[in-house]
Tab-separated table of C-alpha atoms in Angstrom:
chain	number	residue	atom	x	y	z
A	1	MET	CA	2.204	-12.802	-18.653
A	2	ASP	CA	5.095	-14.467	-16.825
A	3	THR	CA	8.259	-13.136	-15.248
A	4	ARG	CA	10.382	-14.267	-18.211
A	5	GLN	CA	8.362	-12.018	-20.508
A	6	ILE	CA	8.710	-9.159	-18.020
A	7	GLN	CA	12.492	-9.674	-17.980
A	8	TYR	CA	12.508	-9.498	-21.772
A	9	PHE	CA	10.388	-6.345	-21.708
A	10	LEU	CA	12.631	-4.634	-19.131
A	11	ALA	CA	15.747	-5.498	-21.130
A	12	VAL	CA	14.250	-3.764	-24.169
A	13	CYS	CA	13.374	-0.789	-21.925
A	14	ASP	CA	16.982	-0.592	-20.748
A	15	HIS	CA	18.441	-0.542	-24.249
A	16	LEU	CA	15.535	0.737	-26.377
A	17	HIS	CA	17.043	-1.580	-28.964
A	18	PHE	CA	15.886	-5.127	-29.673
A	19	THR	CA	19.212	-6.501	-30.921
A	20	LYS	CA	21.189	-5.166	-27.942
A	21	ALA	CA	18.555	-6.449	-25.518
A	22	ALA	CA	18.569	-9.872	-27.193
A	23	ASN	CA	22.372	-10.055	-26.934
A	24	GLU	CA	22.195	-9.238	-23.228
A	25	LEU	CA	19.533	-11.925	-22.687
A	26	GLY	CA	21.373	-14.522	-24.751
A	27	ILE	CA	18.497	-15.102	-27.162
A	28	SER	CA	17.917	-14.281	-30.826
A	29	GLN	CA	16.387	-10.990	-31.844
A	30	PRO	CA	13.413	-12.674	-33.608
A	31	THR	CA	12.655	-14.668	-30.443
A	32	LEU	CA	12.687	-11.494	-28.359
A	33	SER	CA	10.467	-9.644	-30.830
A	34	GLN	CA	8.016	-12.554	-30.839
A	35	GLN	CA	7.804	-12.599	-27.027
A	36	ILE	CA	7.165	-8.844	-26.912
A	37	ARG	CA	4.393	-9.251	-29.520
A	38	VAL	CA	2.841	-12.055	-27.434
A	39	LEU	CA	2.910	-9.747	-24.417
A	40	GLU	CA	1.362	-6.894	-26.399
A	41	ASP	CA	-1.363	-9.207	-27.725
A	42	GLU	CA	-2.168	-10.349	-24.203
A	43	LEU	CA	-2.399	-6.767	-22.926
A	44	GLY	CA	-4.258	-5.553	-25.996
A	45	MET	CA	-2.015	-2.522	-26.443
A	46	PRO	CA	1.407	-1.823	-27.979
A	47	LEU	CA	4.239	-1.361	-25.514
A	48	PHE	CA	6.657	0.313	-27.915
A	49	ASP	CA	6.293	2.713	-30.790
A	50	ARG	CA	8.653	1.765	-33.583
A	51	ILE	CA	9.938	4.885	-35.339
A	52	GLY	CA	12.307	3.753	-38.059
A	53	LYS	CA	15.175	2.016	-36.306
A	54	LYS	CA	14.326	3.679	-32.991
A	55	ILE	CA	11.775	2.562	-30.409
A	56	VAL	CA	10.123	4.497	-27.596
A	57	LEU	CA	7.811	3.417	-24.794
A	58	THR	CA	4.093	3.960	-25.240
A	59	GLU	CA	1.936	5.065	-22.309
A	60	ALA	CA	1.057	1.388	-21.754
A	61	GLY	CA	4.761	0.554	-21.837
A	62	LYS	CA	5.521	3.203	-19.221
A	63	LEU	CA	2.883	1.702	-16.925
A	64	LEU	CA	4.204	-1.820	-17.395
A	65	LEU	CA	7.725	-0.597	-16.668
A	66	VAL	CA	6.604	0.597	-13.218
A	67	TYR	CA	4.619	-2.511	-12.345
A	68	GLY	CA	6.967	-4.935	-14.088
A	69	GLU	CA	9.883	-3.888	-11.902
A	70	LYS	CA	7.682	-4.418	-8.842
A	71	MET	CA	6.659	-7.871	-10.102
A	72	LEU	CA	10.259	-9.003	-10.474
A	73	GLN	CA	11.183	-7.545	-7.095
A	74	ALA	CA	8.230	-9.343	-5.482
A	75	GLU	CA	9.346	-12.624	-7.070
A	76	HIS	CA	12.899	-12.043	-5.811
A	77	ASP	CA	11.655	-11.244	-2.292
A	78	ALA	CA	9.432	-14.350	-2.222
A	79	LYS	CA	12.296	-16.614	-3.280
A	80	GLN	CA	14.689	-14.973	-0.823
A	81	SER	CA	12.291	-15.329	2.104
A	82	ILE	CA	11.587	-18.998	1.331
A	83	GLN	CA	15.282	-19.776	0.832
A	84	GLU	CA	16.042	-18.135	4.157
A	85	LEU	CA	13.386	-20.285	5.807
A	86	LEU	CA	14.863	-23.433	4.241
A	87	ARG	CA	18.494	-22.629	4.989
A	88	GLY	CA	18.107	-20.860	8.285
A	89	GLY	CA	20.246	-18.028	6.911
A	90	GLY	CA	22.296	-17.289	3.814
A	91	GLY	CA	21.533	-14.806	1.099
A	92	THR	CA	23.104	-11.417	0.539
A	93	VAL	CA	22.747	-8.045	2.252
A	94	ARG	CA	23.828	-5.011	0.206
A	95	LEU	CA	24.727	-1.928	2.226
A	96	GLY	CA	25.357	1.482	0.672
A	97	VAL	CA	27.728	3.672	2.703
A	98	LEU	CA	29.331	7.073	2.246
A	99	PRO	CA	33.031	6.684	1.293
A	100	SER	CA	34.445	8.274	4.467
A	101	ASP	CA	32.448	5.957	6.724
A	102	LEU	CA	33.384	2.882	4.732
A	103	ASP	CA	37.095	3.667	4.980
A	104	PHE	CA	37.360	3.416	8.764
A	105	LEU	CA	34.186	3.472	10.787
A	106	LEU	CA	32.249	0.346	9.884
A	107	VAL	CA	34.831	-2.385	9.328
A	108	PRO	CA	34.655	-3.619	12.969
A	109	LEU	CA	30.876	-3.905	12.601
A	110	PHE	CA	31.293	-5.883	9.367
A	111	ILE	CA	33.557	-8.337	11.208
A	112	HIS	CA	30.959	-8.636	13.985
A	113	PHE	CA	28.236	-9.280	11.394
A	114	HIS	CA	30.239	-12.061	9.722
A	115	GLN	CA	30.876	-13.761	13.045
A	116	HIS	CA	27.123	-13.987	13.663
A	117	PHE	CA	25.985	-14.589	10.064
A	118	PRO	CA	28.866	-16.492	8.404
A	119	SER	CA	26.619	-17.868	5.645
A	120	THR	CA	25.275	-14.436	4.661
A	121	GLN	CA	27.274	-12.413	2.167
A	122	LEU	CA	27.622	-8.744	3.075
A	123	GLN	CA	28.321	-6.348	0.203
A	124	ALA	CA	29.396	-2.908	1.451
A	125	ILE	CA	29.229	-0.465	-1.444
A	126	SER	CA	30.797	3.002	-1.396
A	127	THR	CA	28.398	5.521	-2.921
A	128	LEU	CA	27.348	9.151	-2.731
A	129	ARG	CA	23.839	8.401	-4.058
A	130	ILE	CA	22.456	6.580	-1.021
A	131	GLN	CA	18.745	7.321	-1.446
A	132	GLU	CA	18.792	6.752	-5.204
A	133	GLU	CA	20.621	3.414	-4.824
A	134	VAL	CA	18.026	2.211	-2.293
A	135	LEU	CA	15.104	3.313	-4.474
A	136	ASP	CA	16.673	1.604	-7.508
A	137	ASN	CA	17.086	-1.637	-5.480
A	138	THR	CA	20.838	-1.494	-6.084
A	139	VAL	CA	21.345	-1.764	-2.310
A	140	ASP	CA	19.081	-3.067	0.469
A	141	LEU	CA	20.154	-0.607	3.155
A	142	GLY	CA	21.855	2.754	3.047
A	143	ILE	CA	23.517	5.113	5.502
A	144	GLY	CA	23.805	8.674	4.319
A	145	VAL	CA	23.093	12.307	5.030
A	146	ARG	CA	19.465	12.979	5.965
A	147	ASN	CA	17.325	13.588	2.928
A	148	THR	CA	13.801	14.826	2.266
A	149	PRO	CA	11.061	12.402	3.433
A	150	ASP	CA	9.917	9.869	0.833
A	151	ASN	CA	6.897	7.632	1.423
A	152	ARG	CA	8.597	4.823	-0.519
A	153	LEU	CA	11.326	4.677	2.123
A	154	THR	CA	11.723	3.898	5.796
A	155	GLN	CA	14.080	6.612	7.055
A	156	ILE	CA	15.581	6.177	10.532
A	157	ALA	CA	17.390	9.181	12.023
A	158	LEU	CA	20.850	8.385	13.351
A	159	ARG	CA	23.240	10.761	15.078
A	160	SER	CA	24.192	14.272	14.119
A	161	GLU	CA	27.861	15.153	14.319
A	162	PRO	CA	29.837	18.361	13.797
A	163	TYR	CA	32.894	18.663	11.597
A	164	GLU	CA	36.279	19.466	13.112
A	165	LEU	CA	39.540	20.889	11.833
A	166	VAL	CA	42.115	18.087	11.472
A	167	VAL	CA	45.767	19.189	11.554
A	168	ASN	CA	49.304	17.835	11.759
A	169	ARG	CA	50.836	17.985	15.249
A	170	SER	CA	53.336	20.569	13.971
A	171	HIS	CA	50.616	22.826	12.570
A	172	PRO	CA	50.498	26.391	14.002
A	173	LEU	CA	46.998	25.688	15.373
A	174	ALA	CA	47.938	22.335	16.932
A	175	GLY	CA	47.983	23.732	20.468
A	176	ARG	CA	44.511	25.200	20.273
A	177	LYS	CA	41.560	23.698	22.145
A	178	GLU	CA	39.083	25.151	19.658
A	179	VAL	CA	38.935	27.359	16.574
A	180	LYS	CA	36.354	29.585	14.979
A	181	LEU	CA	35.169	28.716	11.506
A	182	ARG	CA	36.474	32.063	10.229
A	183	GLU	CA	40.019	30.997	11.138
A	184	VAL	CA	39.843	28.308	8.453
A	185	GLU	CA	39.691	30.906	5.647
A	186	PRO	CA	43.455	31.488	5.171
A	187	LEU	CA	44.440	27.844	5.678
A	188	PRO	CA	45.571	25.594	2.820
A	189	LEU	CA	43.207	22.632	2.928
A	190	VAL	CA	43.058	19.126	1.508
A	191	MET	CA	39.446	18.128	0.847
A	192	TYR	CA	37.113	15.941	-1.150
A	193	PRO	CA	36.275	17.357	-4.593
A	194	ARG	CA	33.162	19.461	-5.055
A	195	GLY	CA	30.083	17.263	-5.395
A	196	PHE	CA	30.989	15.115	-2.378
A	197	LEU	CA	28.449	15.547	0.408
A	198	GLY	CA	31.031	16.394	3.063
A	199	ARG	CA	32.637	19.027	0.874
A	200	GLU	CA	29.262	20.589	0.116
A	201	LEU	CA	28.386	20.793	3.833
A	202	VAL	CA	31.674	22.540	4.594
A	203	GLU	CA	31.324	24.897	1.619
A	204	LYS	CA	27.779	25.819	2.676
A	205	ALA	CA	28.801	26.592	6.271
A	206	CYS	CA	31.683	28.759	5.067
A	207	ARG	CA	29.498	30.636	2.578
A	208	GLU	CA	27.102	31.460	5.385
A	209	GLU	CA	30.064	33.003	7.235
A	210	GLY	CA	30.929	35.050	4.158
A	211	PHE	CA	34.037	33.292	2.832
A	212	HIS	CA	35.224	30.414	0.642
A	213	ILE	CA	37.793	27.765	1.488
A	214	SER	CA	40.974	27.272	-0.520
A	215	THR	CA	42.215	23.781	-1.358
A	216	VAL	CA	45.761	22.814	-2.325
A	217	MET	CA	44.863	19.209	-3.076
A	218	GLU	CA	41.675	17.158	-3.446
A	219	THR	CA	41.210	13.374	-3.230
A	220	THR	CA	38.229	11.033	-2.996
A	221	THR	CA	39.124	8.901	0.049
A	222	ALA	CA	39.410	9.676	3.751
A	223	SER	CA	42.613	7.661	4.104
A	224	SER	CA	44.406	9.697	1.422
A	225	LEU	CA	43.244	12.980	2.996
A	226	LEU	CA	44.646	11.939	6.368
A	227	GLN	CA	47.937	10.909	4.778
A	228	LEU	CA	48.178	14.343	3.164
A	229	VAL	CA	47.534	16.039	6.512
A	230	LYS	CA	50.185	13.825	8.107
A	231	ALA	CA	52.616	14.973	5.401
A	232	ASN	CA	51.716	18.588	6.318
A	233	ILE	CA	50.370	19.348	2.837
A	234	GLY	CA	47.395	21.026	4.466
A	235	ALA	CA	44.673	20.688	7.087
A	236	THR	CA	41.248	19.175	6.463
A	237	ILE	CA	37.718	19.535	7.849
A	238	GLN	CA	36.079	16.192	8.561
A	239	PRO	CA	33.326	14.610	10.716
A	240	GLN	CA	34.063	14.382	14.424
A	241	SER	CA	34.103	10.570	14.398
A	242	LEU	CA	36.736	10.174	11.680
A	243	LEU	CA	39.845	10.396	13.882
A	244	LYS	CA	38.144	8.802	16.891
A	245	ARG	CA	37.548	5.596	14.949
A	246	GLY	CA	40.286	5.955	12.359
A	247	PRO	CA	43.739	4.332	12.497
A	248	GLU	CA	46.081	5.718	15.150
A	249	GLN	CA	49.160	5.747	12.895
A	250	TYR	CA	48.182	9.107	11.417
A	251	GLU	CA	48.918	10.850	14.760
A	252	LEU	CA	46.829	13.883	13.915
A	253	LEU	CA	44.834	16.328	16.027
A	254	ALA	CA	41.158	17.172	15.673
A	255	ILE	CA	40.249	20.668	16.880
A	256	PRO	CA	36.567	21.484	17.545
A	257	ILE	CA	35.019	24.344	15.584
A	258	THR	CA	32.976	26.367	18.059
A	259	ASP	CA	30.818	28.792	16.089
A	260	ARG	CA	28.283	27.241	13.706
A	261	PRO	CA	30.438	24.335	12.519
A	262	PRO	CA	29.324	22.217	9.561
A	263	VAL	CA	27.089	19.414	10.860
A	264	ARG	CA	25.978	16.237	9.147
A	265	HIS	CA	22.724	14.532	10.108
A	266	LEU	CA	22.848	10.836	9.294
A	267	GLU	CA	19.990	8.469	8.554
A	268	LEU	CA	19.514	4.791	7.732
A	269	VAL	CA	17.157	4.056	4.845
A	270	HIS	CA	15.545	1.044	3.199
A	271	ARG	CA	12.567	0.566	0.944
A	272	SER	CA	9.261	0.290	2.779
A	273	ASP	CA	7.935	-2.393	0.418
A	274	ARG	CA	10.917	-4.754	0.486
A	275	PHE	CA	11.285	-8.106	2.219
A	276	ILE	CA	13.654	-7.754	5.201
A	277	SER	CA	15.676	-10.850	6.004
A	278	ALA	CA	16.679	-11.780	9.541
A	279	ALA	CA	20.286	-10.867	8.771
A	280	GLN	CA	19.261	-7.500	7.346
A	281	LYS	CA	17.034	-6.824	10.338
A	282	GLN	CA	19.877	-7.620	12.736
A	283	LEU	CA	22.345	-5.506	10.765
A	284	THR	CA	19.884	-2.607	10.903
A	285	GLY	CA	19.719	-2.891	14.688
A	286	TRP	CA	23.491	-3.036	15.030
A	287	LEU	CA	23.943	-0.028	12.758
A	288	ILE	CA	21.493	2.006	14.866
A	289	GLU	CA	23.367	1.018	18.032
A	290	PHE	CA	26.716	1.771	16.405
A	291	PHE	CA	25.753	5.308	15.458
A	292	GLU	CA	24.253	5.992	18.879
A	293	ARG	CA	27.643	5.557	20.574
């Protein structure tokens, strides 16, 4: 079997439909069917069960799906490593980042990376599914909330940081040096929607204290939340680093939460079996240093 046949096979797996897979590949449906039959003849087992107009993977097909993806990834890694050797750089590094960190925190580091690796394309992708994106090879590196250990991944612990109450300077609590988590209960808040990791951490901490937060508005970006706080729509609860590294024009105050505040534990992850380019290795080092500050 060759990688072209594996690509054809994986396309059929994606669609479970020969015509749709053929259209995606830019070949005719008979040609695709013939190549799959050649592959099945070589392996000595059917890869798909054809049930009327529907197809499903056989046990042999499920096995080839696992190893076929690894074959294509190995080919990609081999080509990338050789191209890097020939060019002395280049290529692409895909970094998955939580939305709040991508808004403000990491842009200076991206500029620093480009200055040192101008021929390497950096793709910074906002996502909540950091570990899944890394495992699916959608991104090369990811920075997210610490997850359960996985032997397919290299997981590097970064810093842990508490959440703080962020308020407008005219807010009744603006003069306080600290607040207790319980004091958040009556406040109108602007927050990420439920399902966002930061929102879930805050909700969990509040439930453990015996209350639920009340939101007056919800948005999906850190910048919009801070604008809403600036407009005195409500307060918000965000990671300690957000205002420290965020733009100064918001002119907001971050008040520490003293008793059992929500805390996020960050980690950097990449697949253990992937080729790591020089640019990716350097970016990994810089990210570790950045989050140690």
